[in-house]
Amino acid sequence: MADSRETLTKKTFVTGFPVKHSRSPLIHNFWIKQFQIDGLYEAVERSPQNFPSFLESLKPSDRTYVGGNVTIPHKESAYRLADRPDEVADELGAANTIWVEDGLIHATNTDGFGFVSNLDDRHRGWDNTNKAVVLGAGGASRAVIQALRNRGIAEIHVVNRTVERAQELADRFGQTVHAHAMDALIEVSNGCGLFVNTTSLGMDGTEAPFIDFSPLDANAVVTDIVYVPLKTPILKMAEQQGFATVDGLGMLLHQARPGFETWFGRKPEVTEDLRSLIIADMEGHA
Ligand code: ATR
């Protein structure tokens, strides 16, 4: 008997714990509507305890979902439990995008792609430098460092409150990455063409300590992966000191593109309309 389910709506998901804050449903359903696809993207909350059985449930032929996104705190488990993680996920030890093929879970990580695509989109030529400084050494920092190294940035200085975590990243990503404690920030910023904040400093209206950006190259770009608020205290400070800035919202939008293309076979774009939709949601009136 032919499988009538093949003709049913293609379903995709984001899972996290909690997941209701996720803006991924807004992004993917915007594209689904734009392409007039018979598809759906929904938020599915799973606790860490229930996440493995959820992943397992994707494999059988009933195929409720064709794939989805995985967010905090499941990114590491998704990588570990996937049957076919790709090279990017392998190096990061974390996955944010999965899909099912022949009953196997494939996994990748598109955060780094989102990060560089946002810079390409908002400040073409940002990569015309061989030195970058990355503040922070958490999970988000890893994807940023990997993407910068893969883009060919020759010297990446990771500065972190806990220097051991920065050192772990330098060990993981090879000789282009150098670890430093906070007190080295000014010194290592010297001549850098890119400054990236990957810490939670300034998130959700919290204060951020003063940062002196003057040692950066005069044409440097300052970016923050925090996007709530859109103009973070760090971006404000950089702007006041005369530097070009790129906000972090585009990283969220661009990281969604490869997953959508894999699940639905269409190449979505990040447009001003999509950006406005997410901004309206952030402001509470989407
Ligand atoms: P994520 O996975 O989102 O990157 P994380 O792993 O908790 O989150 O990392 C948060 C980053 O913000 C870390 O680099 C953290 O520094 P430590 O490794 O020393 O904890 C940094 N961070 C958070 N609060 C900070 C603060 N008040 N001052 C300096 N760095 C801070």
PDB file of C-alpha atoms and ligand atoms in Angstrom:
ATOM      1  CA  MET A   1       0.000   0.000   0.000  1.00  0.00           C
ATOM      2  CA  ALA A   2       1.350   3.418  -0.893  1.00  0.00           C
ATOM      3  CA  ASP A   3       2.264   5.517   2.095  1.00  0.00           C
ATOM      4  CA  SER A   4      -0.346   8.250   2.119  1.00  0.00           C
ATOM      5  CA  ARG A   5       1.643  10.041   4.804  1.00  0.00           C
ATOM      6  CA  GLU A   6       4.146  11.048   2.130  1.00  0.00           C
ATOM      7  CA  THR A   7       1.637  13.611   0.970  1.00  0.00           C
ATOM      8  CA  LEU A   8       1.019  15.045   4.411  1.00  0.00           C
ATOM      9  CA  THR A   9       2.324  18.393   5.631  1.00  0.00           C
ATOM     10  CA  LYS A  10       6.105  18.329   6.129  1.00  0.00           C
ATOM     11  CA  LYS A  11       6.692  18.970   9.793  1.00  0.00           C
ATOM     12  CA  THR A  12       9.814  20.406  11.414  1.00  0.00           C
ATOM     13  CA  PHE A  13      10.587  21.545  14.939  1.00  0.00           C
ATOM     14  CA  VAL A  14      12.765  23.376  17.381  1.00  0.00           C
ATOM     15  CA  THR A  15      13.340  21.617  20.659  1.00  0.00           C
ATOM     16  CA  GLY A  16      14.820  23.072  23.815  1.00  0.00           C
ATOM     17  CA  PHE A  17      14.127  23.313  27.535  1.00  0.00           C
ATOM     18  CA  PRO A  18      12.478  25.736  27.872  1.00  0.00           C
ATOM     19  CA  VAL A  19      11.621  26.496  24.244  1.00  0.00           C
ATOM     20  CA  LYS A  20       8.816  29.041  24.327  1.00  0.00           C
ATOM     21  CA  HIS A  21      11.252  31.976  24.030  1.00  0.00           C
ATOM     22  CA  SER A  22      12.535  30.626  20.687  1.00  0.00           C
ATOM     23  CA  ARG A  23      11.954  32.850  17.650  1.00  0.00           C
ATOM     24  CA  SER A  24      12.787  30.050  15.215  1.00  0.00           C
ATOM     25  CA  PRO A  25       9.083  29.213  14.591  1.00  0.00           C
ATOM     26  CA  LEU A  26       8.492  32.811  13.465  1.00  0.00           C
ATOM     27  CA  ILE A  27      11.440  32.666  11.067  1.00  0.00           C
ATOM     28  CA  HIS A  28      10.699  29.286   9.481  1.00  0.00           C
ATOM     29  CA  ASN A  29       6.952  29.788   9.256  1.00  0.00           C
ATOM     30  CA  PHE A  30       7.621  33.134   7.535  1.00  0.00           C
ATOM     31  CA  TRP A  31       9.607  31.294   4.842  1.00  0.00           C
ATOM     32  CA  ILE A  32       7.094  28.402   4.653  1.00  0.00           C
ATOM     33  CA  LYS A  33       4.383  30.946   3.918  1.00  0.00           C
ATOM     34  CA  GLN A  34       6.557  32.885   1.485  1.00  0.00           C
ATOM     35  CA  PHE A  35       7.307  29.759  -0.592  1.00  0.00           C
ATOM     36  CA  GLN A  36       3.722  28.454  -0.140  1.00  0.00           C
ATOM     37  CA  ILE A  37       5.079  25.142   1.104  1.00  0.00           C
ATOM     38  CA  ASP A  38       2.753  22.615   2.728  1.00  0.00           C
ATOM     39  CA  GLY A  39       4.882  22.632   5.861  1.00  0.00           C
ATOM     40  CA  LEU A  40       4.922  23.455   9.517  1.00  0.00           C
ATOM     41  CA  TYR A  41       7.606  24.376  12.040  1.00  0.00           C
ATOM     42  CA  GLU A  42       6.707  24.056  15.685  1.00  0.00           C
ATOM     43  CA  ALA A  43       8.235  24.428  19.137  1.00  0.00           C
ATOM     44  CA  VAL A  44       8.484  21.126  20.999  1.00  0.00           C
ATOM     45  CA  GLU A  45       9.614  21.283  24.604  1.00  0.00           C
ATOM     46  CA  ARG A  46      11.611  18.264  25.806  1.00  0.00           C
ATOM     47  CA  SER A  47      13.479  17.919  29.091  1.00  0.00           C
ATOM     48  CA  PRO A  48      17.085  16.672  28.987  1.00  0.00           C
ATOM     49  CA  GLN A  49      15.738  13.359  30.278  1.00  0.00           C
ATOM     50  CA  ASN A  50      13.246  13.031  27.428  1.00  0.00           C
ATOM     51  CA  PHE A  51      15.440  14.388  24.650  1.00  0.00           C
ATOM     52  CA  PRO A  52      17.121  11.044  23.704  1.00  0.00           C
ATOM     53  CA  SER A  53      13.778   9.268  23.245  1.00  0.00           C
ATOM     54  CA  PHE A  54      12.486  12.229  21.217  1.00  0.00           C
ATOM     55  CA  LEU A  55      15.457  11.929  18.834  1.00  0.00           C
ATOM     56  CA  GLU A  56      14.981   8.183  18.623  1.00  0.00           C
ATOM     57  CA  SER A  57      11.301   8.677  17.748  1.00  0.00           C
ATOM     58  CA  LEU A  58      12.315  10.613  14.611  1.00  0.00           C
ATOM     59  CA  LYS A  59      13.956   7.584  13.013  1.00  0.00           C
ATOM     60  CA  PRO A  60      11.065   5.169  12.297  1.00  0.00           C
ATOM     61  CA  SER A  61       9.200   5.355   9.039  1.00  0.00           C
ATOM     62  CA  ASP A  62       6.164   7.146  10.476  1.00  0.00           C
ATOM     63  CA  ARG A  63       8.348  10.260  10.216  1.00  0.00           C
ATOM     64  CA  THR A  64       6.363  12.766  12.173  1.00  0.00           C
ATOM     65  CA  TYR A  65       9.162  15.248  11.544  1.00  0.00           C
ATOM     66  CA  VAL A  66      11.646  15.529   8.674  1.00  0.00           C
ATOM     67  CA  GLY A  67      14.099  17.403  10.860  1.00  0.00           C
ATOM     68  CA  GLY A  68      14.498  20.369  13.113  1.00  0.00           C
ATOM     69  CA  ASN A  69      16.579  22.642  15.264  1.00  0.00           C
ATOM     70  CA  VAL A  70      18.011  21.875  18.641  1.00  0.00           C
ATOM     71  CA  THR A  71      18.685  24.573  21.170  1.00  0.00           C
ATOM     72  CA  ILE A  72      19.845  24.975  24.771  1.00  0.00           C
ATOM     73  CA  PRO A  73      20.424  22.655  26.630  1.00  0.00           C
ATOM     74  CA  HIS A  74      20.344  19.901  23.976  1.00  0.00           C
ATOM     75  CA  LYS A  75      23.061  20.937  21.508  1.00  0.00           C
ATOM     76  CA  GLU A  76      25.754  18.667  22.957  1.00  0.00           C
ATOM     77  CA  SER A  77      23.425  15.672  23.377  1.00  0.00           C
ATOM     78  CA  ALA A  78      22.158  16.116  19.822  1.00  0.00           C
ATOM     79  CA  TYR A  79      25.731  15.876  18.601  1.00  0.00           C
ATOM     80  CA  ARG A  80      26.498  12.826  20.746  1.00  0.00           C
ATOM     81  CA  LEU A  81      23.323  10.986  19.820  1.00  0.00           C
ATOM     82  CA  ALA A  82      23.354  11.752  16.092  1.00  0.00           C
ATOM     83  CA  ASP A  83      24.267   8.884  13.763  1.00  0.00           C
ATOM     84  CA  ARG A  84      25.934  11.134  11.187  1.00  0.00           C
ATOM     85  CA  PRO A  85      27.325  14.399  12.586  1.00  0.00           C
ATOM     86  CA  ASP A  86      29.243  16.377   9.941  1.00  0.00           C
ATOM     87  CA  GLU A  87      32.767  17.793  10.331  1.00  0.00           C
ATOM     88  CA  VAL A  88      31.590  21.148  11.662  1.00  0.00           C
ATOM     89  CA  ALA A  89      29.550  19.527  14.444  1.00  0.00           C
ATOM     90  CA  ASP A  90      32.369  17.075  15.136  1.00  0.00           C
ATOM     91  CA  GLU A  91      34.828  19.846  15.840  1.00  0.00           C
ATOM     92  CA  LEU A  92      32.382  21.837  17.975  1.00  0.00           C
ATOM     93  CA  GLY A  93      30.957  18.855  19.844  1.00  0.00           C
ATOM     94  CA  ALA A  94      27.522  20.439  19.427  1.00  0.00           C
ATOM     95  CA  ALA A  95      24.738  20.440  16.832  1.00  0.00           C
ATOM     96  CA  ASN A  96      21.826  22.812  16.238  1.00  0.00           C
ATOM     97  CA  THR A  97      20.318  21.351  13.053  1.00  0.00           C
ATOM     98  CA  ILE A  98      19.269  17.770  12.373  1.00  0.00           C
ATOM     99  CA  TRP A  99      17.504  15.866   9.624  1.00  0.00           C
ATOM    100  CA  VAL A 100      16.506  12.263   9.056  1.00  0.00           C
ATOM    101  CA  GLU A 101      17.762  10.351   6.054  1.00  0.00           C
ATOM    102  CA  ASP A 102      17.257   6.604   5.581  1.00  0.00           C
ATOM    103  CA  GLY A 103      16.330   6.253   9.227  1.00  0.00           C
ATOM    104  CA  LEU A 104      19.529   7.926  10.431  1.00  0.00           C
ATOM    105  CA  ILE A 105      19.880  11.222  12.267  1.00  0.00           C
ATOM    106  CA  HIS A 106      22.248  13.637  10.499  1.00  0.00           C
ATOM    107  CA  ALA A 107      23.493  16.674  12.381  1.00  0.00           C
ATOM    108  CA  THR A 108      25.359  19.882  11.743  1.00  0.00           C
ATOM    109  CA  ASN A 109      25.948  23.212  13.411  1.00  0.00           C
ATOM    110  CA  THR A 110      24.986  26.374  11.546  1.00  0.00           C
ATOM    111  CA  ASP A 111      25.765  28.967  14.245  1.00  0.00           C
ATOM    112  CA  GLY A 112      29.148  29.841  12.717  1.00  0.00           C
ATOM    113  CA  PHE A 113      27.600  30.070   9.249  1.00  0.00           C
ATOM    114  CA  GLY A 114      24.989  32.421  10.711  1.00  0.00           C
ATOM    115  CA  PHE A 115      27.671  34.532  12.334  1.00  0.00           C
ATOM    116  CA  VAL A 116      29.780  35.123   9.211  1.00  0.00           C
ATOM    117  CA  SER A 117      26.761  35.427   6.900  1.00  0.00           C
ATOM    118  CA  ASN A 118      25.425  38.223   9.110  1.00  0.00           C
ATOM    119  CA  LEU A 119      28.731  40.092   8.830  1.00  0.00           C
ATOM    120  CA  ASP A 120      28.865  39.484   5.055  1.00  0.00           C
ATOM    121  CA  ASP A 121      25.345  40.815   4.786  1.00  0.00           C
ATOM    122  CA  ARG A 122      25.670  43.893   7.004  1.00  0.00           C
ATOM    123  CA  HIS A 123      29.301  44.905   6.533  1.00  0.00           C
ATOM    124  CA  ARG A 124      30.868  43.583   3.358  1.00  0.00           C
ATOM    125  CA  GLY A 125      34.654  43.618   3.565  1.00  0.00           C
ATOM    126  CA  TRP A 126      34.690  42.925   7.326  1.00  0.00           C
ATOM    127  CA  ASP A 127      37.099  40.066   6.658  1.00  0.00           C
ATOM    128  CA  ASN A 128      39.695  42.334   5.148  1.00  0.00           C
ATOM    129  CA  THR A 129      41.806  41.884   8.282  1.00  0.00           C
ATOM    130  CA  ASN A 130      44.032  39.185   9.662  1.00  0.00           C
ATOM    131  CA  LYS A 131      43.416  39.878  13.358  1.00  0.00           C
ATOM    132  CA  ALA A 132      40.267  39.490  15.444  1.00  0.00           C
ATOM    133  CA  VAL A 133      39.477  39.627  19.140  1.00  0.00           C
ATOM    134  CA  VAL A 134      36.731  37.441  20.593  1.00  0.00           C
ATOM    135  CA  LEU A 135      35.494  38.244  24.088  1.00  0.00           C
ATOM    136  CA  GLY A 136      34.152  35.142  25.848  1.00  0.00           C
ATOM    137  CA  ALA A 137      34.849  31.417  25.671  1.00  0.00           C
ATOM    138  CA  GLY A 138      31.456  29.712  26.114  1.00  0.00           C
ATOM    139  CA  GLY A 139      29.492  27.565  23.683  1.00  0.00           C
ATOM    140  CA  ALA A 140      28.637  30.470  21.389  1.00  0.00           C
ATOM    141  CA  SER A 141      32.268  31.543  21.233  1.00  0.00           C
ATOM    142  CA  ARG A 142      33.304  28.159  19.831  1.00  0.00           C
ATOM    143  CA  ALA A 143      31.163  28.460  16.734  1.00  0.00           C
ATOM    144  CA  VAL A 144      32.381  32.037  16.176  1.00  0.00           C
ATOM    145  CA  ILE A 145      36.036  31.049  16.481  1.00  0.00           C
ATOM    146  CA  GLN A 146      35.623  28.078  14.155  1.00  0.00           C
ATOM    147  CA  ALA A 147      33.902  30.254  11.546  1.00  0.00           C
ATOM    148  CA  LEU A 148      36.568  32.984  11.766  1.00  0.00           C
ATOM    149  CA  ARG A 149      39.371  30.450  11.430  1.00  0.00           C
ATOM    150  CA  ASN A 150      37.627  28.785   8.482  1.00  0.00           C
ATOM    151  CA  ARG A 151      37.277  32.199   6.840  1.00  0.00           C
ATOM    152  CA  GLY A 152      41.044  32.529   7.042  1.00  0.00           C
ATOM    153  CA  ILE A 153      41.484  35.095   9.834  1.00  0.00           C
ATOM    154  CA  ALA A 154      45.102  34.407  10.754  1.00  0.00           C
ATOM    155  CA  GLU A 155      45.205  35.599  14.381  1.00  0.00           C
ATOM    156  CA  ILE A 156      42.239  35.103  16.672  1.00  0.00           C
ATOM    157  CA  HIS A 157      42.625  36.366  20.236  1.00  0.00           C
ATOM    158  CA  VAL A 158      40.171  34.860  22.719  1.00  0.00           C
ATOM    159  CA  VAL A 159      39.865  36.876  25.922  1.00  0.00           C
ATOM    160  CA  ASN A 160      37.924  35.401  28.830  1.00  0.00           C
ATOM    161  CA  ARG A 161      37.340  36.002  32.551  1.00  0.00           C
ATOM    162  CA  THR A 162      38.246  32.347  33.119  1.00  0.00           C
ATOM    163  CA  VAL A 163      41.422  32.056  31.085  1.00  0.00           C
ATOM    164  CA  GLU A 164      41.397  28.235  31.256  1.00  0.00           C
ATOM    165  CA  ARG A 165      38.260  28.149  29.105  1.00  0.00           C
ATOM    166  CA  ALA A 166      39.944  30.364  26.510  1.00  0.00           C
ATOM    167  CA  GLN A 167      42.950  28.046  26.575  1.00  0.00           C
ATOM    168  CA  GLU A 168      40.710  25.034  25.927  1.00  0.00           C
ATOM    169  CA  LEU A 169      39.470  26.733  22.772  1.00  0.00           C
ATOM    170  CA  ALA A 170      43.000  27.615  21.676  1.00  0.00           C
ATOM    171  CA  ASP A 171      43.930  23.939  22.123  1.00  0.00           C
ATOM    172  CA  ARG A 172      40.855  22.812  20.215  1.00  0.00           C
ATOM    173  CA  PHE A 173      41.114  25.143  17.240  1.00  0.00           C
ATOM    174  CA  GLY A 174      44.839  25.190  16.596  1.00  0.00           C
ATOM    175  CA  GLN A 175      47.590  27.687  16.324  1.00  0.00           C
ATOM    176  CA  THR A 176      45.626  30.590  14.883  1.00  0.00           C
ATOM    177  CA  VAL A 177      43.783  30.898  18.224  1.00  0.00           C
ATOM    178  CA  HIS A 178      45.455  32.534  21.251  1.00  0.00           C
ATOM    179  CA  ALA A 179      44.087  32.588  24.812  1.00  0.00           C
ATOM    180  CA  HIS A 180      44.240  35.576  27.183  1.00  0.00           C
ATOM    181  CA  ALA A 181      42.897  36.761  30.522  1.00  0.00           C
ATOM    182  CA  MET A 182      40.701  39.886  30.747  1.00  0.00           C
ATOM    183  CA  ASP A 183      43.559  42.206  31.683  1.00  0.00           C
ATOM    184  CA  ALA A 184      45.149  41.586  28.267  1.00  0.00           C
ATOM    185  CA  LEU A 185      42.120  42.907  26.361  1.00  0.00           C
ATOM    186  CA  ILE A 186      43.536  46.317  25.448  1.00  0.00           C
ATOM    187  CA  GLU A 187      46.917  44.927  24.467  1.00  0.00           C
ATOM    188  CA  VAL A 188      45.578  42.167  22.220  1.00  0.00           C
ATOM    189  CA  SER A 189      43.003  44.472  20.597  1.00  0.00           C
ATOM    190  CA  ASN A 190      45.866  46.383  19.043  1.00  0.00           C
ATOM    191  CA  GLY A 191      45.364  46.603  15.278  1.00  0.00           C
ATOM    192  CA  CYS A 192      42.482  44.087  15.221  1.00  0.00           C
ATOM    193  CA  GLY A 193      39.904  44.581  12.476  1.00  0.00           C
ATOM    194  CA  LEU A 194      37.092  42.757  14.250  1.00  0.00           C
ATOM    195  CA  PHE A 195      35.848  42.707  17.849  1.00  0.00           C
ATOM    196  CA  VAL A 196      33.202  40.118  18.778  1.00  0.00           C
ATOM    197  CA  ASN A 197      31.343  39.953  22.078  1.00  0.00           C
ATOM    198  CA  THR A 198      30.163  36.413  22.803  1.00  0.00           C
ATOM    199  CA  THR A 199      29.601  36.922  26.535  1.00  0.00           C
ATOM    200  CA  SER A 200      26.300  37.679  28.189  1.00  0.00           C
ATOM    201  CA  LEU A 201      27.590  41.120  29.235  1.00  0.00           C
ATOM    202  CA  GLY A 202      24.872  43.698  28.480  1.00  0.00           C
ATOM    203  CA  MET A 203      22.177  41.115  27.760  1.00  0.00           C
ATOM    204  CA  ASP A 204      18.549  41.902  28.655  1.00  0.00           C
ATOM    205  CA  GLY A 205      19.291  45.385  29.935  1.00  0.00           C
ATOM    206  CA  THR A 206      22.197  44.486  32.225  1.00  0.00           C
ATOM    207  CA  GLU A 207      25.161  46.834  32.467  1.00  0.00           C
ATOM    208  CA  ALA A 208      28.427  46.120  30.692  1.00  0.00           C
ATOM    209  CA  PRO A 209      31.807  47.375  31.897  1.00  0.00           C
ATOM    210  CA  PHE A 210      33.469  50.139  29.882  1.00  0.00           C
ATOM    211  CA  ILE A 211      35.556  48.851  26.992  1.00  0.00           C
ATOM    212  CA  ASP A 212      38.187  51.004  25.328  1.00  0.00           C
ATOM    213  CA  PHE A 213      38.095  50.139  21.627  1.00  0.00           C
ATOM    214  CA  SER A 214      40.711  52.721  20.606  1.00  0.00           C
ATOM    215  CA  PRO A 215      43.525  50.161  20.055  1.00  0.00           C
ATOM    216  CA  LEU A 216      41.467  48.496  17.291  1.00  0.00           C
ATOM    217  CA  ASP A 217      42.200  49.275  13.656  1.00  0.00           C
ATOM    218  CA  ALA A 218      40.385  52.506  12.674  1.00  0.00           C
ATOM    219  CA  ASN A 219      38.250  50.535  10.176  1.00  0.00           C
ATOM    220  CA  ALA A 220      37.400  47.783  12.640  1.00  0.00           C
ATOM    221  CA  VAL A 221      33.901  46.363  13.021  1.00  0.00           C
ATOM    222  CA  VAL A 222      32.441  45.629  16.455  1.00  0.00           C
ATOM    223  CA  THR A 223      29.738  42.996  16.684  1.00  0.00           C
ATOM    224  CA  ASP A 224      27.772  41.370  19.480  1.00  0.00           C
ATOM    225  CA  ILE A 225      26.046  38.030  19.290  1.00  0.00           C
ATOM    226  CA  VAL A 226      23.605  39.211  21.948  1.00  0.00           C
ATOM    227  CA  TYR A 227      20.561  40.693  20.160  1.00  0.00           C
ATOM    228  CA  VAL A 228      18.302  41.571  23.085  1.00  0.00           C
ATOM    229  CA  PRO A 229      18.473  44.535  23.171  1.00  0.00           C
ATOM    230  CA  LEU A 230      19.316  45.013  19.503  1.00  0.00           C
ATOM    231  CA  LYS A 231      21.726  47.795  20.311  1.00  0.00           C
ATOM    232  CA  THR A 232      23.621  46.325  23.246  1.00  0.00           C
ATOM    233  CA  PRO A 233      25.681  48.462  25.654  1.00  0.00           C
ATOM    234  CA  ILE A 234      28.820  47.127  23.945  1.00  0.00           C
ATOM    235  CA  LEU A 235      27.600  48.213  20.490  1.00  0.00           C
ATOM    236  CA  LYS A 236      26.590  51.617  21.903  1.00  0.00           C
ATOM    237  CA  MET A 237      30.048  52.104  23.393  1.00  0.00           C
ATOM    238  CA  ALA A 238      31.712  51.127  20.113  1.00  0.00           C
ATOM    239  CA  GLU A 239      29.495  53.508  18.156  1.00  0.00           C
ATOM    240  CA  GLN A 240      30.253  56.350  20.559  1.00  0.00           C
ATOM    241  CA  GLN A 241      33.938  55.652  20.019  1.00  0.00           C
ATOM    242  CA  GLY A 242      33.489  55.948  16.252  1.00  0.00           C
ATOM    243  CA  PHE A 243      33.483  52.305  15.190  1.00  0.00           C
ATOM    244  CA  ALA A 244      31.226  50.518  12.708  1.00  0.00           C
ATOM    245  CA  THR A 245      28.912  48.022  14.391  1.00  0.00           C
ATOM    246  CA  VAL A 246      26.801  45.005  13.386  1.00  0.00           C
ATOM    247  CA  ASP A 247      24.052  43.741  15.686  1.00  0.00           C
ATOM    248  CA  GLY A 248      23.514  40.060  16.456  1.00  0.00           C
ATOM    249  CA  LEU A 249      19.983  39.558  15.133  1.00  0.00           C
ATOM    250  CA  GLY A 250      21.218  38.549  11.692  1.00  0.00           C
ATOM    251  CA  MET A 251      23.182  35.646  13.172  1.00  0.00           C
ATOM    252  CA  LEU A 252      19.892  34.167  14.399  1.00  0.00           C
ATOM    253  CA  LEU A 253      18.240  34.735  11.021  1.00  0.00           C
ATOM    254  CA  HIS A 254      21.096  33.407   8.885  1.00  0.00           C
ATOM    255  CA  GLN A 255      21.764  30.308  11.016  1.00  0.00           C
ATOM    256  CA  ALA A 256      18.234  29.199  10.106  1.00  0.00           C
ATOM    257  CA  ARG A 257      18.890  29.151   6.324  1.00  0.00           C
ATOM    258  CA  PRO A 258      20.775  25.833   5.855  1.00  0.00           C
ATOM    259  CA  GLY A 259      18.234  23.828   7.897  1.00  0.00           C
ATOM    260  CA  PHE A 260      15.313  25.224   5.937  1.00  0.00           C
ATOM    261  CA  GLU A 261      17.014  24.373   2.659  1.00  0.00           C
ATOM    262  CA  THR A 262      17.743  20.811   3.810  1.00  0.00           C
ATOM    263  CA  TRP A 263      14.181  20.130   5.024  1.00  0.00           C
ATOM    264  CA  PHE A 264      12.189  21.921   2.332  1.00  0.00           C
ATOM    265  CA  GLY A 265      14.550  22.115  -0.670  1.00  0.00           C
ATOM    266  CA  ARG A 266      14.168  25.885  -1.102  1.00  0.00           C
ATOM    267  CA  LYS A 267      16.827  28.555  -0.508  1.00  0.00           C
ATOM    268  CA  PRO A 268      15.414  31.160   1.880  1.00  0.00           C
ATOM    269  CA  GLU A 269      16.712  34.703   2.168  1.00  0.00           C
ATOM    270  CA  VAL A 270      17.100  37.056   5.083  1.00  0.00           C
ATOM    271  CA  THR A 271      15.120  40.136   4.130  1.00  0.00           C
ATOM    272  CA  GLU A 272      14.213  43.407   5.846  1.00  0.00           C
ATOM    273  CA  ASP A 273      10.625  42.080   6.161  1.00  0.00           C
ATOM    274  CA  LEU A 274      11.814  39.080   8.137  1.00  0.00           C
ATOM    275  CA  ARG A 275      14.055  41.260  10.296  1.00  0.00           C
ATOM    276  CA  SER A 276      11.147  43.602  11.006  1.00  0.00           C
ATOM    277  CA  LEU A 277       8.914  40.684  11.977  1.00  0.00           C
ATOM    278  CA  ILE A 278      11.402  39.502  14.593  1.00  0.00           C
ATOM    279  CA  ILE A 279      12.040  43.021  15.872  1.00  0.00           C
ATOM    280  CA  ALA A 280       8.277  43.528  16.259  1.00  0.00           C
ATOM    281  CA  ASP A 281       8.126  40.283  18.248  1.00  0.00           C
ATOM    282  CA  MET A 282      10.996  41.444  20.458  1.00  0.00           C
ATOM    283  CA  GLU A 283       9.105  44.655  21.069  1.00  0.00           C
ATOM    284  CA  GLY A 284       6.034  42.628  21.992  1.00  0.00           C
ATOM    285  CA  HIS A 285       3.787  43.375  19.023  1.00  0.00           C
ATOM    286  CA  ALA A 286       4.382  40.697  16.390  1.00  0.00           C
TER     287      ALA A 286
HETATM  288  P1  ATR B   1      27.194  30.509  25.929  1.00  0.00           P
HETATM  289  O1  ATR B   1      27.169  29.047  25.699  1.00  0.00           O
HETATM  290  O2  ATR B   1      25.901  31.192  25.591  1.00  0.00           O
HETATM  291  O3  ATR B   1      28.362  31.182  25.285  1.00  0.00           O
HETATM  292  P2  ATR B   1      28.370  30.273  28.579  1.00  0.00           P
HETATM  293  O4  ATR B   1      29.002  28.985  28.229  1.00  0.00           O
HETATM  294  O5  ATR B   1      27.695  30.381  29.893  1.00  0.00           O
HETATM  295  O6  ATR B   1      27.267  30.693  27.514  1.00  0.00           O
HETATM  296  O7  ATR B   1      29.448  31.436  28.414  1.00  0.00           O
HETATM  297  C1  ATR B   1      29.190  32.728  28.798  1.00  0.00           C
HETATM  298  C2  ATR B   1      30.436  33.585  28.545  1.00  0.00           C
HETATM  299  O8  ATR B   1      30.189  34.856  29.123  1.00  0.00           O
HETATM  300  C3  ATR B   1      31.699  33.054  29.181  1.00  0.00           C
HETATM  301  O9  ATR B   1      32.796  33.431  28.396  1.00  0.00           O
HETATM  302  C4  ATR B   1      31.697  33.796  30.520  1.00  0.00           C
HETATM  303  O10 ATR B   1      32.967  33.900  31.121  1.00  0.00           O
HETATM  304  P3  ATR B   1      33.515  32.682  32.074  1.00  0.00           P
HETATM  305  O11 ATR B   1      33.958  31.604  31.140  1.00  0.00           O
HETATM  306  O12 ATR B   1      34.630  33.294  32.828  1.00  0.00           O
HETATM  307  O13 ATR B   1      32.349  32.288  32.931  1.00  0.00           O
HETATM  308  C5  ATR B   1      31.228  35.148  30.059  1.00  0.00           C
HETATM  309  N1  ATR B   1      30.687  35.972  31.145  1.00  0.00           N
HETATM  310  C6  ATR B   1      29.476  35.878  31.719  1.00  0.00           C
HETATM  311  N2  ATR B   1      29.318  36.820  32.670  1.00  0.00           N
HETATM  312  C7  ATR B   1      30.469  37.553  32.679  1.00  0.00           C
HETATM  313  C8  ATR B   1      30.934  38.665  33.426  1.00  0.00           C
HETATM  314  N3  ATR B   1      30.179  39.243  34.361  1.00  0.00           N
HETATM  315  N4  ATR B   1      32.166  39.154  33.160  1.00  0.00           N
HETATM  316  C9  ATR B   1      32.950  38.588  32.210  1.00  0.00           C
HETATM  317  N5  ATR B   1      32.563  37.508  31.469  1.00  0.00           N
HETATM  318  C10 ATR B   1      31.342  37.007  31.699  1.00  0.00           C
END
